[in-house]
PDB file of C-alpha atoms in Angstrom:
ATOM      1  CA  MET A   1      12.272   0.569 -10.678  1.00 31.00           C
ATOM      2  CA  LYS A   2      15.918   2.675 -11.831  1.00 36.00           C
ATOM      3  CA  TYR A   3      19.243   1.449 -10.886  1.00 40.00           C
ATOM      4  CA  LEU A   4      21.021   4.716  -9.610  1.00 45.00           C
ATOM      5  CA  GLY A   5      24.307   3.300 -10.617  1.00 53.00           C
ATOM      6  CA  ASN A   6      28.267   3.810  -8.840  1.00 71.00           C
ATOM      7  CA  CYS A   7      27.440   6.172  -6.065  1.00 89.00           C
ATOM      8  CA  LEU A   8      25.288   6.716  -2.696  1.00 96.00           C
ATOM      9  CA  THR A   9      22.124   8.805  -2.318  1.00 95.00           C
ATOM     10  CA  GLY A  10      19.200   9.083  -0.143  1.00 95.00           C
ATOM     11  CA  ASP A  11      17.015   7.950  -3.421  1.00 96.00           C
ATOM     12  CA  LYS A  12      19.051   4.899  -4.050  1.00 97.00           C
ATOM     13  CA  VAL A  13      18.534   3.955   0.180  1.00 98.00           C
ATOM     14  CA  ARG A  14      14.840   4.326  -0.656  1.00 97.00           C
ATOM     15  CA  THR A  15      14.438   2.019  -3.412  1.00 97.00           C
ATOM     16  CA  ALA A  16      16.271  -0.605  -1.597  1.00 98.00           C
ATOM     17  CA  MET A  17      13.894   0.124   0.913  1.00 97.00           C
ATOM     18  CA  GLU A  18      11.050  -0.425  -1.056  1.00 97.00           C
ATOM     19  CA  ARG A  19      12.377  -2.861  -3.121  1.00 96.00           C
ATOM     20  CA  LEU A  20      14.052  -5.269   0.171  1.00 97.00           C
ATOM     21  CA  LYS A  21      10.838  -4.580   2.237  1.00 96.00           C
ATOM     22  CA  PRO A  22       9.191  -8.011   1.353  1.00 95.00           C
ATOM     23  CA  ILE A  23      11.912 -10.308   1.967  1.00 96.00           C
ATOM     24  CA  VAL A  24      14.174  -8.662   5.188  1.00 97.00           C
ATOM     25  CA  HIS A  25      12.391  -8.591   8.648  1.00 96.00           C
ATOM     26  CA  GLN A  26      11.552  -4.789   9.591  1.00 97.00           C
ATOM     27  CA  THR A  27      13.815  -5.517  12.786  1.00 98.00           C
ATOM     28  CA  PRO A  28      11.903  -4.006  16.113  1.00 98.00           C
ATOM     29  CA  LEU A  29      13.107  -0.867  17.417  1.00 98.00           C
ATOM     30  CA  LEU A  30      13.114  -1.991  21.551  1.00 97.00           C
ATOM     31  CA  THR A  31      13.616   0.372  24.897  1.00 96.00           C
ATOM     32  CA  SER A  32      14.297  -0.484  28.424  1.00 94.00           C
ATOM     33  CA  THR A  33      13.103   1.464  31.738  1.00 95.00           C
ATOM     34  CA  THR A  34      16.159   0.667  33.427  1.00 93.00           C
ATOM     35  CA  THR A  35      19.019   1.797  30.650  1.00 95.00           C
ATOM     36  CA  ASN A  36      17.248   5.227  30.086  1.00 96.00           C
ATOM     37  CA  GLU A  37      16.985   5.353  33.774  1.00 96.00           C
ATOM     38  CA  LEU A  38      20.492   4.638  34.668  1.00 94.00           C
ATOM     39  CA  LEU A  39      21.908   6.824  30.691  1.00 96.00           C
ATOM     40  CA  GLY A  40      19.412   9.389  31.160  1.00 96.00           C
ATOM     41  CA  LYS A  41      18.205   9.447  28.358  1.00 97.00           C
ATOM     42  CA  ASP A  42      15.766   7.337  26.277  1.00 98.00           C
ATOM     43  CA  VAL A  43      17.472   4.579  24.337  1.00 98.00           C
ATOM     44  CA  TYR A  44      16.253   2.581  21.824  1.00 98.00           C
ATOM     45  CA  PHE A  45      18.006  -0.600  20.268  1.00 98.00           C
ATOM     46  CA  LYS A  46      17.545  -1.376  16.618  1.00 98.00           C
ATOM     47  CA  MET A  47      18.134  -5.142  17.462  1.00 98.00           C
ATOM     48  CA  GLU A  48      19.574  -6.620  13.977  1.00 98.00           C
ATOM     49  CA  ASN A  49      20.496  -9.841  15.869  1.00 96.00           C
ATOM     50  CA  GLN A  50      16.149 -10.849  15.054  1.00 96.00           C
ATOM     51  CA  GLN A  51      17.277 -10.445  11.473  1.00 97.00           C
ATOM     52  CA  LYS A  52      17.302 -13.369   8.437  1.00 96.00           C
ATOM     53  CA  THR A  53      20.357 -14.422   9.307  1.00 95.00           C
ATOM     54  CA  GLY A  54      21.406 -12.893  12.877  1.00 94.00           C
ATOM     55  CA  ALA A  55      22.525  -9.833  11.470  1.00 95.00           C
ATOM     56  CA  PHE A  56      21.782  -6.939   9.274  1.00 97.00           C
ATOM     57  CA  LYS A  57      24.146  -8.049   6.381  1.00 96.00           C
ATOM     58  CA  TYR A  58      21.492  -9.859   4.927  1.00 97.00           C
ATOM     59  CA  ARG A  59      20.059  -6.542   4.171  1.00 98.00           C
ATOM     60  CA  GLY A  60      23.163  -5.382   1.313  1.00 98.00           C
ATOM     61  CA  ALA A  61      24.068  -8.896  -0.212  1.00 97.00           C
ATOM     62  CA  SER A  62      20.238  -8.927  -1.197  1.00 97.00           C
ATOM     63  CA  PHE A  63      20.055  -5.615  -2.704  1.00 97.00           C
ATOM     64  CA  LYS A  64      23.161  -6.285  -4.704  1.00 97.00           C
ATOM     65  CA  MET A  65      21.728  -9.692  -6.049  1.00 96.00           C
ATOM     66  CA  MET A  66      18.997  -7.890  -7.096  1.00 94.00           C
ATOM     67  CA  GLN A  67      21.120  -5.175  -9.381  1.00 93.00           C
ATOM     68  CA  LEU A  68      23.062  -8.184 -10.703  1.00 95.00           C
ATOM     69  CA  PRO A  69      22.033  -9.241 -14.138  1.00 94.00           C
ATOM     70  CA  GLU A  70      21.327 -13.186 -15.126  1.00 93.00           C
ATOM     71  CA  GLU A  71      24.090 -13.822 -16.839  1.00 93.00           C
ATOM     72  CA  GLU A  72      26.597 -12.774 -13.950  1.00 93.00           C
ATOM     73  CA  LEU A  73      24.470 -14.340 -11.573  1.00 94.00           C
ATOM     74  CA  ASN A  74      24.954 -17.520 -13.887  1.00 93.00           C
ATOM     75  CA  LYS A  75      28.228 -17.448 -12.878  1.00 94.00           C
ATOM     76  CA  GLY A  76      28.200 -17.917  -9.122  1.00 95.00           C
ATOM     77  CA  VAL A  77      29.187 -14.754  -6.236  1.00 97.00           C
ATOM     78  CA  VAL A  78      32.160 -14.795  -4.032  1.00 97.00           C
ATOM     79  CA  THR A  79      33.215 -13.049  -1.361  1.00 97.00           C
ATOM     80  CA  ALA A  80      35.465 -13.128   1.960  1.00 92.00           C
ATOM     81  CA  SER A  81      33.235 -12.209   5.517  1.00 89.00           C
ATOM     82  CA  ALA A  82      34.467 -12.203   9.451  1.00 77.00           C
ATOM     83  CA  GLY A  83      31.199 -13.905   9.360  1.00 82.00           C
ATOM     84  CA  ASN A  84      27.749 -12.630   9.159  1.00 90.00           C
ATOM     85  CA  HIS A  85      28.373 -10.985   5.729  1.00 93.00           C
ATOM     86  CA  ALA A  86      28.901 -14.685   4.782  1.00 93.00           C
ATOM     87  CA  GLN A  87      26.062 -15.959   5.917  1.00 94.00           C
ATOM     88  CA  GLY A  88      24.073 -12.907   4.138  1.00 96.00           C
ATOM     89  CA  VAL A  89      25.166 -13.677   0.955  1.00 97.00           C
ATOM     90  CA  ALA A  90      24.988 -17.094   1.811  1.00 97.00           C
ATOM     91  CA  HIS A  91      21.609 -17.118   2.049  1.00 96.00           C
ATOM     92  CA  ALA A  92      21.131 -14.741  -0.487  1.00 96.00           C
ATOM     93  CA  ALA A  93      22.387 -16.469  -2.851  1.00 96.00           C
ATOM     94  CA  ALA A  94      20.326 -19.797  -2.314  1.00 96.00           C
ATOM     95  CA  GLN A  95      16.785 -17.554  -2.024  1.00 93.00           C
ATOM     96  CA  LEU A  96      18.056 -16.923  -6.525  1.00 91.00           C
ATOM     97  CA  GLY A  97      19.936 -20.492  -6.870  1.00 94.00           C
ATOM     98  CA  VAL A  98      22.964 -18.944  -7.154  1.00 95.00           C
ATOM     99  CA  LYS A  99      26.694 -20.376  -6.199  1.00 96.00           C
ATOM    100  CA  ALA A 100      28.216 -19.042  -3.347  1.00 96.00           C
ATOM    101  CA  THR A 101      32.204 -19.369  -2.648  1.00 97.00           C
ATOM    102  CA  ILE A 102      33.131 -17.976   0.841  1.00 97.00           C
ATOM    103  CA  PHE A 103      36.583 -17.629   2.278  1.00 96.00           C
ATOM    104  CA  MET A 104      36.957 -16.862   6.163  1.00 93.00           C
ATOM    105  CA  ALA A 105      40.102 -16.552   8.362  1.00 90.00           C
ATOM    106  CA  GLU A 106      40.320 -20.147   9.979  1.00 93.00           C
ATOM    107  CA  LYS A 107      40.057 -18.261  13.463  1.00 85.00           C
ATOM    108  CA  THR A 108      36.046 -17.376  13.087  1.00 84.00           C
ATOM    109  CA  PRO A 109      33.551 -18.563  15.095  1.00 77.00           C
ATOM    110  CA  LEU A 110      32.323 -22.190  14.250  1.00 82.00           C
ATOM    111  CA  ALA A 111      28.937 -21.529  14.593  1.00 78.00           C
ATOM    112  CA  LYS A 112      29.581 -18.556  11.525  1.00 81.00           C
ATOM    113  CA  VAL A 113      30.969 -21.230   9.533  1.00 90.00           C
ATOM    114  CA  GLU A 114      28.671 -24.250  10.606  1.00 90.00           C
ATOM    115  CA  ALA A 115      25.313 -20.999   9.956  1.00 89.00           C
ATOM    116  CA  THR A 116      26.783 -20.229   6.173  1.00 93.00           C
ATOM    117  CA  ARG A 117      27.579 -23.842   4.917  1.00 95.00           C
ATOM    118  CA  SER A 118      24.257 -24.525   6.130  1.00 95.00           C
ATOM    119  CA  TYR A 119      22.871 -22.109   3.701  1.00 95.00           C
ATOM    120  CA  GLY A 120      24.043 -24.088   1.248  1.00 95.00           C
ATOM    121  CA  ALA A 121      27.545 -21.998  -0.026  1.00 96.00           C
ATOM    122  CA  GLU A 122      31.414 -23.636  -0.064  1.00 96.00           C
ATOM    123  CA  VAL A 123      33.170 -21.900   2.954  1.00 97.00           C
ATOM    124  CA  VAL A 124      36.943 -22.161   2.262  1.00 97.00           C
ATOM    125  CA  LEU A 125      38.753 -21.188   5.764  1.00 97.00           C
ATOM    126  CA  THR A 126      41.753 -19.319   5.315  1.00 96.00           C
ATOM    127  CA  GLY A 127      44.351 -17.216   6.228  1.00 94.00           C
ATOM    128  CA  GLU A 128      44.920 -15.833  10.191  1.00 89.00           C
ATOM    129  CA  ASN A 129      42.639 -12.577   9.981  1.00 82.00           C
ATOM    130  CA  PHE A 130      39.858 -11.319   7.559  1.00 78.00           C
ATOM    131  CA  GLN A 131      41.962  -9.638   5.542  1.00 82.00           C
ATOM    132  CA  GLU A 132      44.036 -12.589   4.368  1.00 91.00           C
ATOM    133  CA  ALA A 133      40.668 -14.126   3.272  1.00 92.00           C
ATOM    134  CA  TYR A 134      39.691 -11.064   1.837  1.00 89.00           C
ATOM    135  CA  GLU A 135      43.341 -11.320  -0.223  1.00 94.00           C
ATOM    136  CA  ALA A 136      42.677 -15.317  -0.718  1.00 96.00           C
ATOM    137  CA  SER A 137      38.754 -14.403  -2.493  1.00 96.00           C
ATOM    138  CA  LEU A 138      40.812 -11.152  -5.013  1.00 95.00           C
ATOM    139  CA  ARG A 139      42.842 -14.236  -6.422  1.00 96.00           C
ATOM    140  CA  LYS A 140      39.400 -16.991  -6.361  1.00 95.00           C
ATOM    141  CA  GLN A 141      37.293 -14.147  -7.995  1.00 95.00           C
ATOM    142  CA  ALA A 142      40.098 -13.663 -10.853  1.00 94.00           C
ATOM    143  CA  GLN A 143      40.424 -16.990 -11.710  1.00 94.00           C
ATOM    144  CA  ASP A 144      37.057 -17.753 -12.309  1.00 91.00           C
ATOM    145  CA  ASP A 145      35.655 -14.856 -13.264  1.00 91.00           C
ATOM    146  CA  CYS A 146      32.483 -14.766 -10.726  1.00 93.00           C
ATOM    147  CA  VAL A 147      31.470 -11.602  -8.746  1.00 94.00           C
ATOM    148  CA  TYR A 148      32.591 -10.527  -6.235  1.00 96.00           C
ATOM    149  CA  ILE A 149      30.058  -9.383  -3.507  1.00 96.00           C
ATOM    150  CA  HIS A 150      31.993  -7.047  -1.812  1.00 95.00           C
ATOM    151  CA  PRO A 151      31.479  -7.163   2.963  1.00 92.00           C
ATOM    152  CA  PHE A 152      31.471  -3.179   2.654  1.00 94.00           C
ATOM    153  CA  ASP A 153      32.975  -0.777  -0.054  1.00 94.00           C
ATOM    154  CA  ASP A 154      30.389  -1.155  -2.200  1.00 96.00           C
ATOM    155  CA  TYR A 155      27.857   1.180  -2.824  1.00 97.00           C
ATOM    156  CA  ASP A 156      24.709  -1.480  -2.820  1.00 97.00           C
ATOM    157  CA  ILE A 157      25.751  -3.231  -0.180  1.00 97.00           C
ATOM    158  CA  MET A 158      25.681   0.531   1.348  1.00 98.00           C
ATOM    159  CA  ALA A 159      22.169   1.057   0.254  1.00 98.00           C
ATOM    160  CA  GLY A 160      20.600  -2.024   1.734  1.00 98.00           C
ATOM    161  CA  GLN A 161      22.575  -1.529   4.919  1.00 98.00           C
ATOM    162  CA  GLY A 162      21.043   2.066   4.939  1.00 98.00           C
ATOM    163  CA  THR A 163      17.511   0.998   5.434  1.00 98.00           C
ATOM    164  CA  ILE A 164      18.242   0.280   8.574  1.00 98.00           C
ATOM    165  CA  GLY A 165      18.789   3.980   9.148  1.00 98.00           C
ATOM    166  CA  LEU A 166      15.264   4.677   7.697  1.00 98.00           C
ATOM    167  CA  GLU A 167      13.438   2.283   9.479  1.00 98.00           C
ATOM    168  CA  MET A 168      14.636   3.850  12.730  1.00 98.00           C
ATOM    169  CA  LEU A 169      12.943   7.362  12.043  1.00 98.00           C
ATOM    170  CA  GLU A 170      10.345   5.603  10.717  1.00 97.00           C
ATOM    171  CA  GLN A 171       9.969   3.773  14.212  1.00 98.00           C
ATOM    172  CA  GLU A 172      10.701   6.704  16.616  1.00 97.00           C
ATOM    173  CA  LYS A 173      10.030  10.405  15.364  1.00 96.00           C
ATOM    174  CA  GLN A 174      12.266  11.962  17.928  1.00 97.00           C
ATOM    175  CA  MET A 175      15.788  10.420  17.344  1.00 98.00           C
ATOM    176  CA  ASP A 176      17.833  12.833  18.203  1.00 98.00           C
ATOM    177  CA  THR A 177      21.227  10.673  17.817  1.00 98.00           C
ATOM    178  CA  ILE A 178      22.011   6.951  16.446  1.00 98.00           C
ATOM    179  CA  LEU A 179      24.854   5.777  17.427  1.00 98.00           C
ATOM    180  CA  VAL A 180      26.326   2.789  14.745  1.00 98.00           C
ATOM    181  CA  PRO A 181      29.171   0.195  14.467  1.00 98.00           C
ATOM    182  CA  ILE A 182      31.917   0.940  12.293  1.00 97.00           C
ATOM    183  CA  GLY A 183      33.811  -2.294  10.644  1.00 93.00           C
ATOM    184  CA  GLY A 184      34.881  -1.319   7.356  1.00 92.00           C
ATOM    185  CA  GLY A 185      32.298   0.822   7.115  1.00 96.00           C
ATOM    186  CA  GLY A 186      29.588   0.115   4.796  1.00 97.00           C
ATOM    187  CA  LEU A 187      26.498   0.083   7.796  1.00 98.00           C
ATOM    188  CA  ILE A 188      27.801   3.573   8.856  1.00 98.00           C
ATOM    189  CA  SER A 189      27.988   5.288   5.398  1.00 98.00           C
ATOM    190  CA  GLY A 190      24.335   3.906   4.329  1.00 98.00           C
ATOM    191  CA  VAL A 191      22.353   4.888   7.497  1.00 98.00           C
ATOM    192  CA  ALA A 192      24.898   8.251   7.678  1.00 98.00           C
ATOM    193  CA  VAL A 193      23.397   9.087   4.096  1.00 98.00           C
ATOM    194  CA  ALA A 194      20.166   7.947   4.516  1.00 98.00           C
ATOM    195  CA  VAL A 195      19.553   9.571   7.800  1.00 98.00           C
ATOM    196  CA  LYS A 196      21.101  12.856   6.933  1.00 97.00           C
ATOM    197  CA  GLU A 197      19.017  13.667   4.026  1.00 96.00           C
ATOM    198  CA  GLN A 198      15.835  12.881   5.889  1.00 95.00           C
ATOM    199  CA  ASN A 199      16.437  14.224   8.723  1.00 97.00           C
ATOM    200  CA  PRO A 200      20.190  16.630   8.763  1.00 97.00           C
ATOM    201  CA  ASN A 201      19.691  17.285  12.240  1.00 98.00           C
ATOM    202  CA  VAL A 202      19.823  13.682  13.439  1.00 98.00           C
ATOM    203  CA  LYS A 203      23.705  13.477  14.575  1.00 98.00           C
ATOM    204  CA  VAL A 204      25.129   9.690  13.294  1.00 98.00           C
ATOM    205  CA  ILE A 205      28.222   8.665  15.956  1.00 98.00           C
ATOM    206  CA  GLY A 206      30.372   5.524  14.721  1.00 98.00           C
ATOM    207  CA  VAL A 207      31.690   3.195  17.190  1.00 98.00           C
ATOM    208  CA  GLN A 208      35.002   1.752  16.420  1.00 97.00           C
ATOM    209  CA  ALA A 209      36.542  -1.282  19.120  1.00 96.00           C
ATOM    210  CA  SER A 210      40.066   0.144  20.376  1.00 95.00           C
ATOM    211  CA  LYS A 211      41.500  -2.551  18.605  1.00 93.00           C
ATOM    212  CA  ALA A 212      41.055  -2.059  15.318  1.00 92.00           C
ATOM    213  CA  THR A 213      40.937   1.823  15.150  1.00 93.00           C
ATOM    214  CA  ALA A 214      41.686   2.493  11.355  1.00 92.00           C
ATOM    215  CA  VAL A 215      38.523   4.760  10.794  1.00 95.00           C
ATOM    216  CA  TYR A 216      38.905   6.447  13.164  1.00 95.00           C
ATOM    217  CA  GLU A 217      41.941   7.691  13.119  1.00 93.00           C
ATOM    218  CA  ASN A 218      41.477   8.061   9.573  1.00 92.00           C
ATOM    219  CA  TYR A 219      38.619  10.485  10.851  1.00 94.00           C
ATOM    220  CA  HIS A 220      40.314  12.170  13.640  1.00 94.00           C
ATOM    221  CA  GLN A 221      44.067  12.329  12.689  1.00 87.00           C
ATOM    222  CA  LYS A 222      43.142  12.107   8.544  1.00 70.00           C
ATOM    223  CA  LYS A 223      45.859   9.584   8.919  1.00 66.00           C
ATOM    224  CA  PHE A 224      45.810   5.601   8.055  1.00 60.00           C
ATOM    225  CA  ASN A 225      47.758   2.704   9.217  1.00 60.00           C
ATOM    226  CA  ASN A 226      46.683  -0.520   7.377  1.00 55.00           C
ATOM    227  CA  HIS A 227      48.162  -2.991  10.551  1.00 52.00           C
ATOM    228  CA  ASN A 228      46.533  -1.166  13.309  1.00 58.00           C
ATOM    229  CA  SER A 229      44.505  -4.362  14.308  1.00 66.00           C
ATOM    230  CA  SER A 230      44.509  -6.751  16.753  1.00 78.00           C
ATOM    231  CA  PRO A 231      42.512  -9.682  17.872  1.00 84.00           C
ATOM    232  CA  THR A 232      39.146  -8.125  19.755  1.00 90.00           C
ATOM    233  CA  ILE A 233      36.109  -9.895  21.399  1.00 90.00           C
ATOM    234  CA  ALA A 234      34.961  -7.484  18.451  1.00 90.00           C
ATOM    235  CA  GLU A 235      35.975  -9.796  15.224  1.00 84.00           C
ATOM    236  CA  GLY A 236      32.628  -8.645  12.977  1.00 84.00           C
ATOM    237  CA  ILE A 237      34.026  -4.755  13.100  1.00 90.00           C
ATOM    238  CA  ALA A 238      38.150  -6.171  13.212  1.00 85.00           C
ATOM    239  CA  VAL A 239      39.192  -4.804   9.720  1.00 85.00           C
ATOM    240  CA  LYS A 240      42.348  -3.039   9.250  1.00 82.00           C
ATOM    241  CA  GLN A 241      41.579  -1.515   6.030  1.00 83.00           C
ATOM    242  CA  PRO A 242      38.822   0.253   5.658  1.00 85.00           C
ATOM    243  CA  GLY A 243      36.968   1.114   1.994  1.00 90.00           C
ATOM    244  CA  THR A 244      37.662   3.512  -0.116  1.00 93.00           C
ATOM    245  CA  ASN A 245      34.334   4.074  -1.328  1.00 96.00           C
ATOM    246  CA  THR A 246      32.916   4.420   2.573  1.00 97.00           C
ATOM    247  CA  LEU A 247      35.945   6.947   4.057  1.00 95.00           C
ATOM    248  CA  PRO A 248      35.134   9.956   1.938  1.00 95.00           C
ATOM    249  CA  LEU A 249      31.308   9.110   3.303  1.00 97.00           C
ATOM    250  CA  ILE A 250      32.082   8.498   6.497  1.00 97.00           C
ATOM    251  CA  ASN A 251      34.014  11.829   6.570  1.00 95.00           C
ATOM    252  CA  GLN A 252      31.374  13.873   4.741  1.00 96.00           C
ATOM    253  CA  TYR A 253      28.482  12.692   6.517  1.00 97.00           C
ATOM    254  CA  VAL A 254      29.446  11.242  10.221  1.00 98.00           C
ATOM    255  CA  ASP A 255      29.232  13.857  13.181  1.00 98.00           C
ATOM    256  CA  ASP A 256      31.822  11.682  15.433  1.00 97.00           C
ATOM    257  CA  ILE A 257      33.598   8.416  16.100  1.00 98.00           C
ATOM    258  CA  VAL A 258      34.414   7.206  19.020  1.00 98.00           C
ATOM    259  CA  THR A 259      36.055   3.917  20.683  1.00 97.00           C
ATOM    260  CA  VAL A 260      35.545   1.066  23.343  1.00 97.00           C
ATOM    261  CA  THR A 261      37.732  -1.445  24.839  1.00 96.00           C
ATOM    262  CA  ASP A 262      37.449  -5.154  25.055  1.00 95.00           C
ATOM    263  CA  GLU A 263      36.308  -4.768  28.451  1.00 96.00           C
ATOM    264  CA  GLU A 264      33.207  -2.139  27.409  1.00 97.00           C
ATOM    265  CA  ILE A 265      32.500  -4.115  24.705  1.00 96.00           C
ATOM    266  CA  ALA A 266      32.205  -7.628  27.721  1.00 96.00           C
ATOM    267  CA  SER A 267      29.807  -5.737  29.863  1.00 96.00           C
ATOM    268  CA  ALA A 268      27.743  -4.263  27.384  1.00 96.00           C
ATOM    269  CA  MET A 269      27.306  -8.115  25.996  1.00 96.00           C
ATOM    270  CA  VAL A 270      26.728  -9.128  29.743  1.00 95.00           C
ATOM    271  CA  TYR A 271      24.435  -6.479  30.065  1.00 95.00           C
ATOM    272  CA  MET A 272      21.854  -6.555  27.260  1.00 94.00           C
ATOM    273  CA  LEU A 273      21.903 -10.433  28.379  1.00 93.00           C
ATOM    274  CA  GLU A 274      20.814 -10.182  32.323  1.00 91.00           C
ATOM    275  CA  ARG A 275      18.559  -7.025  31.872  1.00 88.00           C
ATOM    276  CA  ASN A 276      16.995  -7.160  27.955  1.00 88.00           C
ATOM    277  CA  LYS A 277      17.217 -11.105  27.734  1.00 92.00           C
ATOM    278  CA  SER A 278      18.996 -10.809  24.552  1.00 93.00           C
ATOM    279  CA  LEU A 279      22.374 -13.055  23.068  1.00 93.00           C
ATOM    280  CA  ILE A 280      23.913 -10.458  21.014  1.00 95.00           C
ATOM    281  CA  GLU A 281      27.924 -10.435  19.468  1.00 94.00           C
ATOM    282  CA  GLY A 282      30.481  -8.356  20.096  1.00 94.00           C
ATOM    283  CA  ALA A 283      29.967  -6.482  17.260  1.00 95.00           C
ATOM    284  CA  GLY A 284      26.540  -5.601  18.169  1.00 95.00           C
ATOM    285  CA  ALA A 285      27.181  -4.276  22.010  1.00 97.00           C
ATOM    286  CA  ALA A 286      29.741  -1.692  20.371  1.00 97.00           C
ATOM    287  CA  THR A 287      26.681   0.643  20.410  1.00 98.00           C
ATOM    288  CA  LEU A 288      25.748  -0.201  24.066  1.00 97.00           C
ATOM    289  CA  ALA A 289      28.608   0.139  25.292  1.00 97.00           C
ATOM    290  CA  ALA A 290      30.077   3.353  23.921  1.00 97.00           C
ATOM    291  CA  LEU A 291      27.109   4.959  25.024  1.00 96.00           C
ATOM    292  CA  PHE A 292      27.553   3.829  28.892  1.00 96.00           C
ATOM    293  CA  THR A 293      31.150   4.811  28.459  1.00 96.00           C
ATOM    294  CA  HIS A 294      30.793   8.181  26.918  1.00 96.00           C
ATOM    295  CA  ASN A 295      27.012   8.876  27.972  1.00 95.00           C
ATOM    296  CA  LYS A 296      27.686  12.368  29.418  1.00 92.00           C
ATOM    297  CA  LEU A 297      30.032  13.028  26.317  1.00 93.00           C
ATOM    298  CA  ILE A 298      26.641  11.961  23.661  1.00 95.00           C
ATOM    299  CA  GLN A 299      24.514  15.297  24.425  1.00 94.00           C
ATOM    300  CA  SER A 300      20.918  13.454  22.957  1.00 97.00           C
ATOM    301  CA  LYS A 301      17.399  12.408  24.688  1.00 97.00           C
ATOM    302  CA  HIS A 302      16.200  10.272  22.019  1.00 98.00           C
ATOM    303  CA  CYS A 303      19.277   7.835  21.512  1.00 98.00           C
ATOM    304  CA  GLY A 304      18.949   4.402  18.781  1.00 98.00           C
ATOM    305  CA  VAL A 305      21.967   2.352  18.954  1.00 98.00           C
ATOM    306  CA  VAL A 306      22.574  -0.408  16.111  1.00 98.00           C
ATOM    307  CA  VAL A 307      22.279  -3.898  17.683  1.00 98.00           C
ATOM    308  CA  SER A 308      24.195  -5.563  14.747  1.00 97.00           C
ATOM    309  CA  GLY A 309      24.112  -8.660  14.951  1.00 95.00           C
ATOM    310  CA  GLY A 310      23.776 -11.614  17.745  1.00 93.00           C
ATOM    311  CA  ASN A 311      25.921 -14.467  15.707  1.00 88.00           C
ATOM    312  CA  MET A 312      27.564 -15.348  19.173  1.00 86.00           C
ATOM    313  CA  ASP A 313      29.883 -18.484  19.092  1.00 81.00           C
ATOM    314  CA  ILE A 314      28.588 -19.624  23.145  1.00 83.00           C
ATOM    315  CA  SER A 315      32.229 -20.816  23.838  1.00 83.00           C
ATOM    316  CA  ALA A 316      32.709 -17.830  24.101  1.00 86.00           C
ATOM    317  CA  LEU A 317      30.823 -16.750  26.988  1.00 88.00           C
ATOM    318  CA  PRO A 318      33.395 -17.636  29.942  1.00 89.00           C
ATOM    319  CA  LYS A 319      36.138 -15.297  28.072  1.00 90.00           C
ATOM    320  CA  VAL A 320      32.868 -12.564  27.927  1.00 90.00           C
ATOM    321  CA  GLN A 321      32.231 -12.889  31.470  1.00 90.00           C
ATOM    322  CA  LYS A 322      36.018 -12.650  32.398  1.00 89.00           C
ATOM    323  CA  LEU A 323      36.327  -9.063  31.200  1.00 91.00           C
ATOM    324  CA  ALA A 324      33.351  -7.667  32.311  1.00 91.00           C
ATOM    325  CA  LYS A 325      33.936  -8.573  35.645  1.00 83.00           C
ATOM    326  CA  ARG A 326      36.422  -5.644  35.031  1.00 70.00           C
ATOM    327  CA  MET A 327      34.273  -3.634  34.293  1.00 68.00           C
ATOM    328  CA  HIS A 328      30.277  -3.972  35.016  1.00 54.00           C
ATOM    329  CA  PHE A 329      27.657  -1.880  34.217  1.00 56.00           C
ATOM    330  CA  THR A 330      24.969  -1.987  37.629  1.00 48.00           C
ATOM    331  CA  ALA A 331      21.953  -0.077  38.138  1.00 40.00           C
TER     332      ALA A 331
END
């Protein structure tokens, strides 16, 4: 299988699809009659919360490490993560017998920290947010001369994540729109390139939390403020500084980007738990929140939403319920 280098193309995503098939779950694409009736369109939930490690990140991490020669793998890998990338890297590294060191912010949900350690990775908790943990991980990489597995700004990572888009098109031929959460932009870059090269008529819409809007601002206003991020229940997409490689792809391939509030995200989390019996984290609920909030503006008959992960800290449920009461979705 040829390696397609430092770029992102539909061919590269298809290569990732072939290589990942034996090890990743083809997660289900679920529908809900209640949701369809509420929104007046057919909605398809791509349940990546049922992926190995509980989130889509295992795809990109696995494909990235598959590209590395043995001499590099022997040095070990290092990364930083808000939680899901950590578990994806830790599990992929364990499968290959590779040492993984992962930096996470001190306030990372305990469930994500413990899960990462359970795969055998060394976890270093440091910094107030992802950016500070990321900067610490870069210092570690320079010190040890090991391989860095970037959480989003890497073409192999993007290609692995993009396999989600190809699966969705295979699972539902009528899909005309796909909503994708955005943190640093790796997931939406991969999905958008894969989907647009296969069917340019399918719209790809990104979703950011209203408290972390760096990509949204760049896309709509062509300006960038790397400090425009504050604590949000969607901590998995609370990235202050998106990728230098992801932004051009987003600007080229993505049709629109919208934002949702914490109250809207919390309501979507509660809705999925009550109606679909699915526990999803804030970042994973952002797309459904956007569909409810911006439904009239999203012209779609067959709309896919990427439910990116389900690694939620159960202790946060009371806070989620409190936020959701301010804006609860009802039939």
